Amino acid sequence: MGSSEKRSKDAMSDIPTFSGENLQKNLKVIQNSRTFLSIIAGVLAGISGFTGLTGFVFYFVVMLITSVGLIAKAGFSADLYFDSWNRVLFDGFLGGLMSFVLFWTFAYDLVHIF
């Protein structure tokens, strides 16, 4: 009887627990980081004169670098700070695309057209 109680205690300690506030704060940091970098990438793409597919490829490269940076910031153990790796890799990935396109076209117009 003692060994089954010990196994159940070990099984309970293996279940990950998260603080709702901390998880929400971490997700907000990811969202803000991606939005800010989307704006910066859009301005850089516009100034650089990227058009068409090259601009979108530039955006996806910047978002890939952002994902790697966020995982590195978490010490390559995202399980401690987020409920899944997908949150770090893909959360806000397409949400920043509209900001990117807005600032991309704005910077391109300012530098290359006017």
PDB file of N, CA and C in Angstrom:
ATOM      1  N   MET A   1       0.817  -1.186   0.000  1.00  0.00           N
ATOM      2  CA  MET A   1       0.000   0.000   0.000  1.00  0.00           C
ATOM      3  C   MET A   1       0.866   1.257   0.000  1.00  0.00           C
ATOM      4  N   GLY A   2       1.990   1.210   0.656  1.00  0.00           N
ATOM      5  CA  GLY A   2       2.864   2.369   0.720  1.00  0.00           C
ATOM      6  C   GLY A   2       3.477   2.717  -0.618  1.00  0.00           C
ATOM      7  N   SER A   3       3.774   1.715  -1.436  1.00  0.00           N
ATOM      8  CA  SER A   3       4.402   1.994  -2.731  1.00  0.00           C
ATOM      9  C   SER A   3       3.422   2.647  -3.705  1.00  0.00           C
ATOM     10  N   SER A   4       2.122   2.276  -3.619  1.00  0.00           N
ATOM     11  CA  SER A   4       1.148   2.900  -4.520  1.00  0.00           C
ATOM     12  C   SER A   4       0.912   4.359  -4.143  1.00  0.00           C
ATOM     13  N   GLU A   5       0.948   4.663  -2.856  1.00  0.00           N
ATOM     14  CA  GLU A   5       0.810   6.062  -2.432  1.00  0.00           C
ATOM     15  C   GLU A   5       2.001   6.879  -2.911  1.00  0.00           C
ATOM     16  N   LYS A   6       3.186   6.276  -2.851  1.00  0.00           N
ATOM     17  CA  LYS A   6       4.384   6.977  -3.292  1.00  0.00           C
ATOM     18  C   LYS A   6       4.324   7.238  -4.797  1.00  0.00           C
ATOM     19  N   ARG A   7       3.834   6.256  -5.573  1.00  0.00           N
ATOM     20  CA  ARG A   7       3.711   6.447  -7.015  1.00  0.00           C
ATOM     21  C   ARG A   7       2.705   7.543  -7.345  1.00  0.00           C
ATOM     22  N   SER A   8       1.613   7.602  -6.609  1.00  0.00           N
ATOM     23  CA  SER A   8       0.618   8.637  -6.899  1.00  0.00           C
ATOM     24  C   SER A   8       1.149  10.024  -6.553  1.00  0.00           C
ATOM     25  N   LYS A   9       1.952  10.130  -5.503  1.00  0.00           N
ATOM     26  CA  LYS A   9       2.558  11.416  -5.174  1.00  0.00           C
ATOM     27  C   LYS A   9       3.556  11.834  -6.242  1.00  0.00           C
ATOM     28  N   ASP A  10       4.330  10.854  -6.772  1.00  0.00           N
ATOM     29  CA  ASP A  10       5.277  11.156  -7.843  1.00  0.00           C
ATOM     30  C   ASP A  10       4.544  11.585  -9.107  1.00  0.00           C
ATOM     31  N   ALA A  11       3.431  10.944  -9.400  1.00  0.00           N
ATOM     32  CA  ALA A  11       2.656  11.301 -10.582  1.00  0.00           C
ATOM     33  C   ALA A  11       2.070  12.703 -10.450  1.00  0.00           C
ATOM     34  N   MET A  12       1.657  13.071  -9.245  1.00  0.00           N
ATOM     35  CA  MET A  12       1.106  14.409  -9.026  1.00  0.00           C
ATOM     36  C   MET A  12       2.192  15.475  -9.157  1.00  0.00           C
ATOM     37  N   SER A  13       3.427  15.154  -8.763  1.00  0.00           N
ATOM     38  CA  SER A  13       4.487  16.154  -8.868  1.00  0.00           C
ATOM     39  C   SER A  13       4.953  16.339 -10.314  1.00  0.00           C
ATOM     40  N   ASP A  14       4.646  15.404 -11.214  1.00  0.00           N
ATOM     41  CA  ASP A  14       5.029  15.523 -12.612  1.00  0.00           C
ATOM     42  C   ASP A  14       4.076  16.393 -13.415  1.00  0.00           C
ATOM     43  N   ILE A  15       2.913  16.699 -12.878  1.00  0.00           N
ATOM     44  CA  ILE A  15       1.940  17.516 -13.586  1.00  0.00           C
ATOM     45  C   ILE A  15       2.404  18.975 -13.537  1.00  0.00           C
ATOM     46  N   PRO A  16       2.576  19.597 -14.715  1.00  0.00           N
ATOM     47  CA  PRO A  16       3.020  21.004 -14.699  1.00  0.00           C
ATOM     48  C   PRO A  16       1.902  21.926 -14.225  1.00  0.00           C
ATOM     49  N   THR A  17       2.271  22.887 -13.418  1.00  0.00           N
ATOM     50  CA  THR A  17       1.314  23.880 -12.948  1.00  0.00           C
ATOM     51  C   THR A  17       1.794  25.260 -13.391  1.00  0.00           C
ATOM     52  N   PHE A  18       0.842  26.085 -13.771  1.00  0.00           N
ATOM     53  CA  PHE A  18       1.165  27.432 -14.239  1.00  0.00           C
ATOM     54  C   PHE A  18       0.341  28.447 -13.467  1.00  0.00           C
ATOM     55  N   SER A  19       0.940  29.583 -13.234  1.00  0.00           N
ATOM     56  CA  SER A  19       0.208  30.704 -12.685  1.00  0.00           C
ATOM     57  C   SER A  19      -0.477  31.412 -13.841  1.00  0.00           C
ATOM     58  N   GLY A  20      -1.772  31.621 -13.728  1.00  0.00           N
ATOM     59  CA  GLY A  20      -2.529  32.266 -14.791  1.00  0.00           C
ATOM     60  C   GLY A  20      -2.025  33.667 -15.095  1.00  0.00           C
ATOM     61  N   GLU A  21      -1.702  34.414 -14.042  1.00  0.00           N
ATOM     62  CA  GLU A  21      -1.202  35.782 -14.230  1.00  0.00           C
ATOM     63  C   GLU A  21       0.125  35.792 -14.962  1.00  0.00           C
ATOM     64  N   ASN A  22       1.043  34.918 -14.537  1.00  0.00           N
ATOM     65  CA  ASN A  22       2.365  34.884 -15.168  1.00  0.00           C
ATOM     66  C   ASN A  22       2.289  34.414 -16.609  1.00  0.00           C
ATOM     67  N   LEU A  23       1.448  33.423 -16.874  1.00  0.00           N
ATOM     68  CA  LEU A  23       1.284  32.932 -18.234  1.00  0.00           C
ATOM     69  C   LEU A  23       0.713  34.024 -19.135  1.00  0.00           C
ATOM     70  N   GLN A  24      -0.260  34.757 -18.622  1.00  0.00           N
ATOM     71  CA  GLN A  24      -0.863  35.839 -19.391  1.00  0.00           C
ATOM     72  C   GLN A  24       0.154  36.956 -19.651  1.00  0.00           C
ATOM     73  N   LYS A  25       0.973  37.255 -18.661  1.00  0.00           N
ATOM     74  CA  LYS A  25       2.003  38.284 -18.824  1.00  0.00           C
ATOM     75  C   LYS A  25       3.039  37.856 -19.855  1.00  0.00           C
ATOM     76  N   ASN A  26       3.437  36.593 -19.826  1.00  0.00           N
ATOM     77  CA  ASN A  26       4.408  36.082 -20.795  1.00  0.00           C
ATOM     78  C   ASN A  26       3.853  36.130 -22.211  1.00  0.00           C
ATOM     79  N   LEU A  27       2.586  35.792 -22.373  1.00  0.00           N
ATOM     80  CA  LEU A  27       1.968  35.843 -23.695  1.00  0.00           C
ATOM     81  C   LEU A  27       1.846  37.279 -24.198  1.00  0.00           C
ATOM     82  N   LYS A  28       1.610  38.211 -23.278  1.00  0.00           N
ATOM     83  CA  LYS A  28       1.537  39.617 -23.663  1.00  0.00           C
ATOM     84  C   LYS A  28       2.909  40.128 -24.112  1.00  0.00           C
ATOM     85  N   VAL A  29       3.958  39.664 -23.453  1.00  0.00           N
ATOM     86  CA  VAL A  29       5.319  40.049 -23.850  1.00  0.00           C
ATOM     87  C   VAL A  29       5.619  39.544 -25.251  1.00  0.00           C
ATOM     88  N   ILE A  30       5.204  38.319 -25.559  1.00  0.00           N
ATOM     89  CA  ILE A  30       5.410  37.779 -26.901  1.00  0.00           C
ATOM     90  C   ILE A  30       4.652  38.614 -27.927  1.00  0.00           C
ATOM     91  N   GLN A  31       3.412  38.926 -27.630  1.00  0.00           N
ATOM     92  CA  GLN A  31       2.587  39.701 -28.562  1.00  0.00           C
ATOM     93  C   GLN A  31       3.198  41.079 -28.807  1.00  0.00           C
ATOM     94  N   ASN A  32       3.615  41.750 -27.751  1.00  0.00           N
ATOM     95  CA  ASN A  32       4.217  43.079 -27.890  1.00  0.00           C
ATOM     96  C   ASN A  32       5.539  43.019 -28.660  1.00  0.00           C
ATOM     97  N   SER A  33       6.340  41.998 -28.387  1.00  0.00           N
ATOM     98  CA  SER A  33       7.621  41.851 -29.089  1.00  0.00           C
ATOM     99  C   SER A  33       7.403  41.654 -30.580  1.00  0.00           C
ATOM    100  N   ARG A  34       6.462  40.785 -30.915  1.00  0.00           N
ATOM    101  CA  ARG A  34       6.192  40.515 -32.333  1.00  0.00           C
ATOM    102  C   ARG A  34       5.609  41.744 -33.041  1.00  0.00           C
ATOM    103  N   THR A  35       4.741  42.471 -32.377  1.00  0.00           N
ATOM    104  CA  THR A  35       4.168  43.671 -32.986  1.00  0.00           C
ATOM    105  C   THR A  35       5.250  44.723 -33.217  1.00  0.00           C
ATOM    106  N   PHE A  36       6.087  44.949 -32.219  1.00  0.00           N
ATOM    107  CA  PHE A  36       7.159  45.933 -32.343  1.00  0.00           C
ATOM    108  C   PHE A  36       8.129  45.546 -33.457  1.00  0.00           C
ATOM    109  N   LEU A  37       8.526  44.282 -33.496  1.00  0.00           N
ATOM    110  CA  LEU A  37       9.461  43.850 -34.526  1.00  0.00           C
ATOM    111  C   LEU A  37       8.818  43.822 -35.908  1.00  0.00           C
ATOM    112  N   SER A  38       7.515  43.634 -35.976  1.00  0.00           N
ATOM    113  CA  SER A  38       6.812  43.711 -37.256  1.00  0.00           C
ATOM    114  C   SER A  38       6.872  45.133 -37.809  1.00  0.00           C
ATOM    115  N   ILE A  39       6.687  46.103 -36.933  1.00  0.00           N
ATOM    116  CA  ILE A  39       6.754  47.506 -37.352  1.00  0.00           C
ATOM    117  C   ILE A  39       8.168  47.857 -37.814  1.00  0.00           C
ATOM    118  N   ILE A  40       9.158  47.470 -37.037  1.00  0.00           N
ATOM    119  CA  ILE A  40      10.557  47.742 -37.398  1.00  0.00           C
ATOM    120  C   ILE A  40      10.913  47.051 -38.714  1.00  0.00           C
ATOM    121  N   ALA A  41      10.495  45.790 -38.865  1.00  0.00           N
ATOM    122  CA  ALA A  41      10.787  45.050 -40.097  1.00  0.00           C
ATOM    123  C   ALA A  41      10.092  45.692 -41.292  1.00  0.00           C
ATOM    124  N   GLY A  42       8.869  46.187 -41.094  1.00  0.00           N
ATOM    125  CA  GLY A  42       8.161  46.855 -42.179  1.00  0.00           C
ATOM    126  C   GLY A  42       8.873  48.108 -42.638  1.00  0.00           C
ATOM    127  N   VAL A  43       9.353  48.886 -41.702  1.00  0.00           N
ATOM    128  CA  VAL A  43      10.093  50.103 -42.051  1.00  0.00           C
ATOM    129  C   VAL A  43      11.395  49.738 -42.771  1.00  0.00           C
ATOM    130  N   LEU A  44      12.106  48.734 -42.275  1.00  0.00           N
ATOM    131  CA  LEU A  44      13.348  48.314 -42.922  1.00  0.00           C
ATOM    132  C   LEU A  44      13.100  47.770 -44.329  1.00  0.00           C
ATOM    133  N   ALA A  45      12.024  47.002 -44.487  1.00  0.00           N
ATOM    134  CA  ALA A  45      11.693  46.467 -45.815  1.00  0.00           C
ATOM    135  C   ALA A  45      11.330  47.591 -46.778  1.00  0.00           C
ATOM    136  N   GLY A  46      10.620  48.588 -46.287  1.00  0.00           N
ATOM    137  CA  GLY A  46      10.257  49.712 -47.137  1.00  0.00           C
ATOM    138  C   GLY A  46      11.445  50.550 -47.540  1.00  0.00           C
ATOM    139  N   ILE A  47      12.323  50.823 -46.591  1.00  0.00           N
ATOM    140  CA  ILE A  47      13.524  51.604 -46.884  1.00  0.00           C
ATOM    141  C   ILE A  47      14.445  50.840 -47.824  1.00  0.00           C
ATOM    142  N   SER A  48      14.522  49.521 -47.631  1.00  0.00           N
ATOM    143  CA  SER A  48      15.387  48.694 -48.477  1.00  0.00           C
ATOM    144  C   SER A  48      14.833  48.522 -49.885  1.00  0.00           C
ATOM    145  N   GLY A  49      13.576  48.847 -50.077  1.00  0.00           N
ATOM    146  CA  GLY A  49      12.981  48.764 -51.402  1.00  0.00           C
ATOM    147  C   GLY A  49      12.478  47.390 -51.775  1.00  0.00           C
ATOM    148  N   PHE A  50      12.221  46.557 -50.787  1.00  0.00           N
ATOM    149  CA  PHE A  50      11.678  45.231 -51.084  1.00  0.00           C
ATOM    150  C   PHE A  50      10.270  45.367 -51.656  1.00  0.00           C
ATOM    151  N   THR A  51       9.998  44.599 -52.686  1.00  0.00           N
ATOM    152  CA  THR A  51       8.660  44.591 -53.275  1.00  0.00           C
ATOM    153  C   THR A  51       8.227  43.148 -53.469  1.00  0.00           C
ATOM    154  N   GLY A  52       6.928  42.955 -53.449  1.00  0.00           N
ATOM    155  CA  GLY A  52       6.361  41.636 -53.736  1.00  0.00           C
ATOM    156  C   GLY A  52       6.751  40.578 -52.729  1.00  0.00           C
ATOM    157  N   LEU A  53       7.138  39.439 -53.266  1.00  0.00           N
ATOM    158  CA  LEU A  53       7.414  38.262 -52.442  1.00  0.00           C
ATOM    159  C   LEU A  53       8.624  38.436 -51.537  1.00  0.00           C
ATOM    160  N   THR A  54       9.611  39.215 -51.963  1.00  0.00           N
ATOM    161  CA  THR A  54      10.813  39.402 -51.142  1.00  0.00           C
ATOM    162  C   THR A  54      10.480  40.093 -49.822  1.00  0.00           C
ATOM    163  N   GLY A  55       9.508  40.985 -49.831  1.00  0.00           N
ATOM    164  CA  GLY A  55       9.092  41.640 -48.596  1.00  0.00           C
ATOM    165  C   GLY A  55       8.459  40.665 -47.625  1.00  0.00           C
ATOM    166  N   PHE A  56       7.626  39.780 -48.137  1.00  0.00           N
ATOM    167  CA  PHE A  56       6.989  38.794 -47.266  1.00  0.00           C
ATOM    168  C   PHE A  56       7.995  37.763 -46.751  1.00  0.00           C
ATOM    169  N   VAL A  57       8.937  37.395 -47.597  1.00  0.00           N
ATOM    170  CA  VAL A  57      10.000  36.480 -47.144  1.00  0.00           C
ATOM    171  C   VAL A  57      10.806  37.145 -46.032  1.00  0.00           C
ATOM    172  N   PHE A  58      11.082  38.437 -46.193  1.00  0.00           N
ATOM    173  CA  PHE A  58      11.794  39.181 -45.155  1.00  0.00           C
ATOM    174  C   PHE A  58      11.021  39.155 -43.840  1.00  0.00           C
ATOM    175  N   TYR A  59       9.698  39.315 -43.914  1.00  0.00           N
ATOM    176  CA  TYR A  59       8.869  39.276 -42.705  1.00  0.00           C
ATOM    177  C   TYR A  59       8.970  37.918 -42.015  1.00  0.00           C
ATOM    178  N   PHE A  60       8.862  36.853 -42.789  1.00  0.00           N
ATOM    179  CA  PHE A  60       8.904  35.520 -42.187  1.00  0.00           C
ATOM    180  C   PHE A  60      10.282  35.199 -41.617  1.00  0.00           C
ATOM    181  N   VAL A  61      11.334  35.709 -42.227  1.00  0.00           N
ATOM    182  CA  VAL A  61      12.677  35.528 -41.672  1.00  0.00           C
ATOM    183  C   VAL A  61      12.806  36.274 -40.349  1.00  0.00           C
ATOM    184  N   VAL A  62      12.291  37.496 -40.305  1.00  0.00           N
ATOM    185  CA  VAL A  62      12.345  38.275 -39.058  1.00  0.00           C
ATOM    186  C   VAL A  62      11.541  37.581 -37.955  1.00  0.00           C
ATOM    187  N   MET A  63      10.374  37.025 -38.297  1.00  0.00           N
ATOM    188  CA  MET A  63       9.564  36.326 -37.295  1.00  0.00           C
ATOM    189  C   MET A  63      10.235  35.028 -36.837  1.00  0.00           C
ATOM    190  N   LEU A  64      10.955  34.365 -37.728  1.00  0.00           N
ATOM    191  CA  LEU A  64      11.706  33.176 -37.350  1.00  0.00           C
ATOM    192  C   LEU A  64      12.826  33.535 -36.378  1.00  0.00           C
ATOM    193  N   ILE A  65      13.534  34.615 -36.676  1.00  0.00           N
ATOM    194  CA  ILE A  65      14.592  35.084 -35.774  1.00  0.00           C
ATOM    195  C   ILE A  65      13.998  35.504 -34.435  1.00  0.00           C
ATOM    196  N   THR A  66      12.827  36.131 -34.469  1.00  0.00           N
ATOM    197  CA  THR A  66      12.151  36.522 -33.238  1.00  0.00           C
ATOM    198  C   THR A  66      11.795  35.300 -32.394  1.00  0.00           C
ATOM    199  N   SER A  67      11.296  34.252 -33.035  1.00  0.00           N
ATOM    200  CA  SER A  67      10.951  33.027 -32.312  1.00  0.00           C
ATOM    201  C   SER A  67      12.179  32.414 -31.658  1.00  0.00           C
ATOM    202  N   VAL A  68      13.273  32.362 -32.388  1.00  0.00           N
ATOM    203  CA  VAL A  68      14.513  31.821 -31.829  1.00  0.00           C
ATOM    204  C   VAL A  68      14.996  32.689 -30.665  1.00  0.00           C
ATOM    205  N   GLY A  69      14.892  33.997 -30.821  1.00  0.00           N
ATOM    206  CA  GLY A  69      15.287  34.899 -29.732  1.00  0.00           C
ATOM    207  C   GLY A  69      14.434  34.738 -28.491  1.00  0.00           C
ATOM    208  N   LEU A  70      13.131  34.560 -28.676  1.00  0.00           N
ATOM    209  CA  LEU A  70      12.248  34.365 -27.517  1.00  0.00           C
ATOM    210  C   LEU A  70      12.531  33.041 -26.818  1.00  0.00           C
ATOM    211  N   ILE A  71      12.810  32.006 -27.599  1.00  0.00           N
ATOM    212  CA  ILE A  71      13.142  30.715 -26.996  1.00  0.00           C
ATOM    213  C   ILE A  71      14.475  30.809 -26.263  1.00  0.00           C
ATOM    214  N   ALA A  72      15.437  31.526 -26.837  1.00  0.00           N
ATOM    215  CA  ALA A  72      16.728  31.718 -26.169  1.00  0.00           C
ATOM    216  C   ALA A  72      16.550  32.520 -24.886  1.00  0.00           C
ATOM    217  N   LYS A  73      15.676  33.524 -24.924  1.00  0.00           N
ATOM    218  CA  LYS A  73      15.404  34.326 -23.722  1.00  0.00           C
ATOM    219  C   LYS A  73      14.801  33.467 -22.615  1.00  0.00           C
ATOM    220  N   ALA A  74      14.017  32.451 -23.003  1.00  0.00           N
ATOM    221  CA  ALA A  74      13.424  31.531 -22.025  1.00  0.00           C
ATOM    222  C   ALA A  74      14.401  30.438 -21.612  1.00  0.00           C
ATOM    223  N   GLY A  75      15.633  30.528 -22.074  1.00  0.00           N
ATOM    224  CA  GLY A  75      16.630  29.547 -21.691  1.00  0.00           C
ATOM    225  C   GLY A  75      16.426  28.198 -22.360  1.00  0.00           C
ATOM    226  N   PHE A  76      15.820  28.186 -23.535  1.00  0.00           N
ATOM    227  CA  PHE A  76      15.522  26.976 -24.300  1.00  0.00           C
ATOM    228  C   PHE A  76      14.704  25.965 -23.507  1.00  0.00           C
ATOM    229  N   SER A  77      13.986  26.454 -22.527  1.00  0.00           N
ATOM    230  CA  SER A  77      13.057  25.596 -21.766  1.00  0.00           C
ATOM    231  C   SER A  77      11.726  26.332 -21.652  1.00  0.00           C
ATOM    232  N   ALA A  78      11.052  26.441 -22.774  1.00  0.00           N
ATOM    233  CA  ALA A  78       9.793  27.174 -22.829  1.00  0.00           C
ATOM    234  C   ALA A  78       8.704  26.509 -21.995  1.00  0.00           C
ATOM    235  N   ASP A  79       8.885  25.241 -21.655  1.00  0.00           N
ATOM    236  CA  ASP A  79       7.893  24.537 -20.847  1.00  0.00           C
ATOM    237  C   ASP A  79       7.732  25.156 -19.462  1.00  0.00           C
ATOM    238  N   LEU A  80       8.750  25.865 -19.004  1.00  0.00           N
ATOM    239  CA  LEU A  80       8.667  26.487 -17.678  1.00  0.00           C
ATOM    240  C   LEU A  80       7.837  27.767 -17.690  1.00  0.00           C
ATOM    241  N   TYR A  81       7.757  28.428 -18.834  1.00  0.00           N
ATOM    242  CA  TYR A  81       7.125  29.738 -18.895  1.00  0.00           C
ATOM    243  C   TYR A  81       5.831  29.764 -19.714  1.00  0.00           C
ATOM    244  N   PHE A  82       5.623  28.751 -20.563  1.00  0.00           N
ATOM    245  CA  PHE A  82       4.451  28.706 -21.430  1.00  0.00           C
ATOM    246  C   PHE A  82       3.837  27.324 -21.386  1.00  0.00           C
ATOM    247  N   ASP A  83       2.572  27.233 -21.748  1.00  0.00           N
ATOM    248  CA  ASP A  83       1.905  25.947 -21.701  1.00  0.00           C
ATOM    249  C   ASP A  83       2.251  25.052 -22.884  1.00  0.00           C
ATOM    250  N   SER A  84       2.788  25.623 -23.981  1.00  0.00           N
ATOM    251  CA  SER A  84       3.236  24.804 -25.105  1.00  0.00           C
ATOM    252  C   SER A  84       4.255  25.586 -25.932  1.00  0.00           C
ATOM    253  N   TRP A  85       5.039  24.852 -26.701  1.00  0.00           N
ATOM    254  CA  TRP A  85       6.035  25.475 -27.572  1.00  0.00           C
ATOM    255  C   TRP A  85       5.362  26.255 -28.688  1.00  0.00           C
ATOM    256  N   ASN A  86       4.167  25.837 -29.078  1.00  0.00           N
ATOM    257  CA  ASN A  86       3.454  26.532 -30.154  1.00  0.00           C
ATOM    258  C   ASN A  86       3.166  27.977 -29.799  1.00  0.00           C
ATOM    259  N   ARG A  87       2.965  28.250 -28.528  1.00  0.00           N
ATOM    260  CA  ARG A  87       2.718  29.632 -28.097  1.00  0.00           C
ATOM    261  C   ARG A  87       3.926  30.509 -28.398  1.00  0.00           C
ATOM    262  N   VAL A  88       5.107  29.982 -28.158  1.00  0.00           N
ATOM    263  CA  VAL A  88       6.322  30.766 -28.384  1.00  0.00           C
ATOM    264  C   VAL A  88       6.591  30.915 -29.883  1.00  0.00           C
ATOM    265  N   LEU A  89       6.390  29.842 -30.617  1.00  0.00           N
ATOM    266  CA  LEU A  89       6.756  29.846 -32.026  1.00  0.00           C
ATOM    267  C   LEU A  89       5.764  30.581 -32.910  1.00  0.00           C
ATOM    268  N   PHE A  90       4.454  30.433 -32.641  1.00  0.00           N
ATOM    269  CA  PHE A  90       3.460  30.912 -33.595  1.00  0.00           C
ATOM    270  C   PHE A  90       2.499  31.972 -33.067  1.00  0.00           C
ATOM    271  N   ASP A  91       2.470  32.229 -31.782  1.00  0.00           N
ATOM    272  CA  ASP A  91       1.512  33.189 -31.238  1.00  0.00           C
ATOM    273  C   ASP A  91       1.855  34.600 -31.721  1.00  0.00           C
ATOM    274  N   GLY A  92       0.923  35.235 -32.379  1.00  0.00           N
ATOM    275  CA  GLY A  92       1.136  36.574 -32.903  1.00  0.00           C
ATOM    276  C   GLY A  92       1.902  36.616 -34.208  1.00  0.00           C
ATOM    277  N   PHE A  93       2.149  35.449 -34.788  1.00  0.00           N
ATOM    278  CA  PHE A  93       2.938  35.365 -36.015  1.00  0.00           C
ATOM    279  C   PHE A  93       2.242  36.076 -37.166  1.00  0.00           C
ATOM    280  N   LEU A  94       0.970  35.813 -37.355  1.00  0.00           N
ATOM    281  CA  LEU A  94       0.231  36.457 -38.438  1.00  0.00           C
ATOM    282  C   LEU A  94      -0.428  37.762 -37.996  1.00  0.00           C
ATOM    283  N   GLY A  95      -0.555  37.962 -36.693  1.00  0.00           N
ATOM    284  CA  GLY A  95      -1.152  39.194 -36.192  1.00  0.00           C
ATOM    285  C   GLY A  95      -0.317  40.416 -36.517  1.00  0.00           C
ATOM    286  N   GLY A  96       0.987  40.253 -36.552  1.00  0.00           N
ATOM    287  CA  GLY A  96       1.873  41.360 -36.885  1.00  0.00           C
ATOM    288  C   GLY A  96       2.010  41.608 -38.365  1.00  0.00           C
ATOM    289  N   LEU A  97       1.436  40.727 -39.168  1.00  0.00           N
ATOM    290  CA  LEU A  97       1.567  40.859 -40.615  1.00  0.00           C
ATOM    291  C   LEU A  97       0.895  42.134 -41.135  1.00  0.00           C
ATOM    292  N   MET A  98      -0.234  42.491 -40.562  1.00  0.00           N
ATOM    293  CA  MET A  98      -0.924  43.712 -41.005  1.00  0.00           C
ATOM    294  C   MET A  98      -0.123  44.960 -40.655  1.00  0.00           C
ATOM    295  N   SER A  99       0.471  44.965 -39.470  1.00  0.00           N
ATOM    296  CA  SER A  99       1.328  46.089 -39.089  1.00  0.00           C
ATOM    297  C   SER A  99       2.542  46.159 -40.001  1.00  0.00           C
ATOM    298  N   PHE A 100       3.098  44.993 -40.317  1.00  0.00           N
ATOM    299  CA  PHE A 100       4.251  44.942 -41.217  1.00  0.00           C
ATOM    300  C   PHE A 100       3.903  45.545 -42.579  1.00  0.00           C
ATOM    301  N   VAL A 101       2.798  45.118 -43.162  1.00  0.00           N
ATOM    302  CA  VAL A 101       2.406  45.604 -44.489  1.00  0.00           C
ATOM    303  C   VAL A 101       2.127  47.104 -44.452  1.00  0.00           C
ATOM    304  N   LEU A 102       1.485  47.578 -43.398  1.00  0.00           N
ATOM    305  CA  LEU A 102       1.194  48.999 -43.271  1.00  0.00           C
ATOM    306  C   LEU A 102       2.472  49.829 -43.268  1.00  0.00           C
ATOM    307  N   PHE A 103       3.426  49.454 -42.420  1.00  0.00           N
ATOM    308  CA  PHE A 103       4.659  50.239 -42.313  1.00  0.00           C
ATOM    309  C   PHE A 103       5.596  49.983 -43.492  1.00  0.00           C
ATOM    310  N   TRP A 104       5.502  48.826 -44.091  1.00  0.00           N
ATOM    311  CA  TRP A 104       6.289  48.512 -45.285  1.00  0.00           C
ATOM    312  C   TRP A 104       5.896  49.441 -46.431  1.00  0.00           C
ATOM    313  N   THR A 105       4.599  49.520 -46.688  1.00  0.00           N
ATOM    314  CA  THR A 105       4.137  50.372 -47.780  1.00  0.00           C
ATOM    315  C   THR A 105       4.344  51.851 -47.476  1.00  0.00           C
ATOM    316  N   PHE A 106       4.161  52.233 -46.227  1.00  0.00           N
ATOM    317  CA  PHE A 106       4.349  53.635 -45.832  1.00  0.00           C
ATOM    318  C   PHE A 106       5.806  54.056 -46.032  1.00  0.00           C
ATOM    319  N   ALA A 107       6.745  53.239 -45.533  1.00  0.00           N
ATOM    320  CA  ALA A 107       8.164  53.583 -45.667  1.00  0.00           C
ATOM    321  C   ALA A 107       8.608  53.528 -47.124  1.00  0.00           C
ATOM    322  N   TYR A 108       8.093  52.559 -47.868  1.00  0.00           N
ATOM    323  CA  TYR A 108       8.440  52.462 -49.288  1.00  0.00           C
ATOM    324  C   TYR A 108       7.969  53.708 -50.041  1.00  0.00           C
ATOM    325  N   ASP A 109       6.744  54.135 -49.755  1.00  0.00           N
ATOM    326  CA  ASP A 109       6.212  55.338 -50.406  1.00  0.00           C
ATOM    327  C   ASP A 109       7.020  56.574 -50.056  1.00  0.00           C
ATOM    328  N   LEU A 110       7.367  56.720 -48.784  1.00  0.00           N
ATOM    329  CA  LEU A 110       8.127  57.892 -48.367  1.00  0.00           C
ATOM    330  C   LEU A 110       9.505  57.960 -49.018  1.00  0.00           C
ATOM    331  N   VAL A 111      10.169  56.814 -49.098  1.00  0.00           N
ATOM    332  CA  VAL A 111      11.563  56.817 -49.568  1.00  0.00           C
ATOM    333  C   VAL A 111      11.650  56.743 -51.085  1.00  0.00           C
ATOM    334  N   HIS A 112      10.830  55.902 -51.704  1.00  0.00           N
ATOM    335  CA  HIS A 112      11.034  55.619 -53.131  1.00  0.00           C
ATOM    336  C   HIS A 112      10.055  56.350 -54.062  1.00  0.00           C
ATOM    337  N   ILE A 113       8.958  56.849 -53.567  1.00  0.00           N
ATOM    338  CA  ILE A 113       7.990  57.492 -54.439  1.00  0.00           C
ATOM    339  C   ILE A 113       8.007  59.008 -54.266  1.00  0.00           C
ATOM    340  N   PHE A 114       8.008  59.478 -53.032  1.00  0.00           N
ATOM    341  CA  PHE A 114       7.946  60.928 -52.810  1.00  0.00           C
ATOM    342  C   PHE A 114       9.292  61.527 -52.823  1.00  0.00           C
TER     343      PHE A 114
END
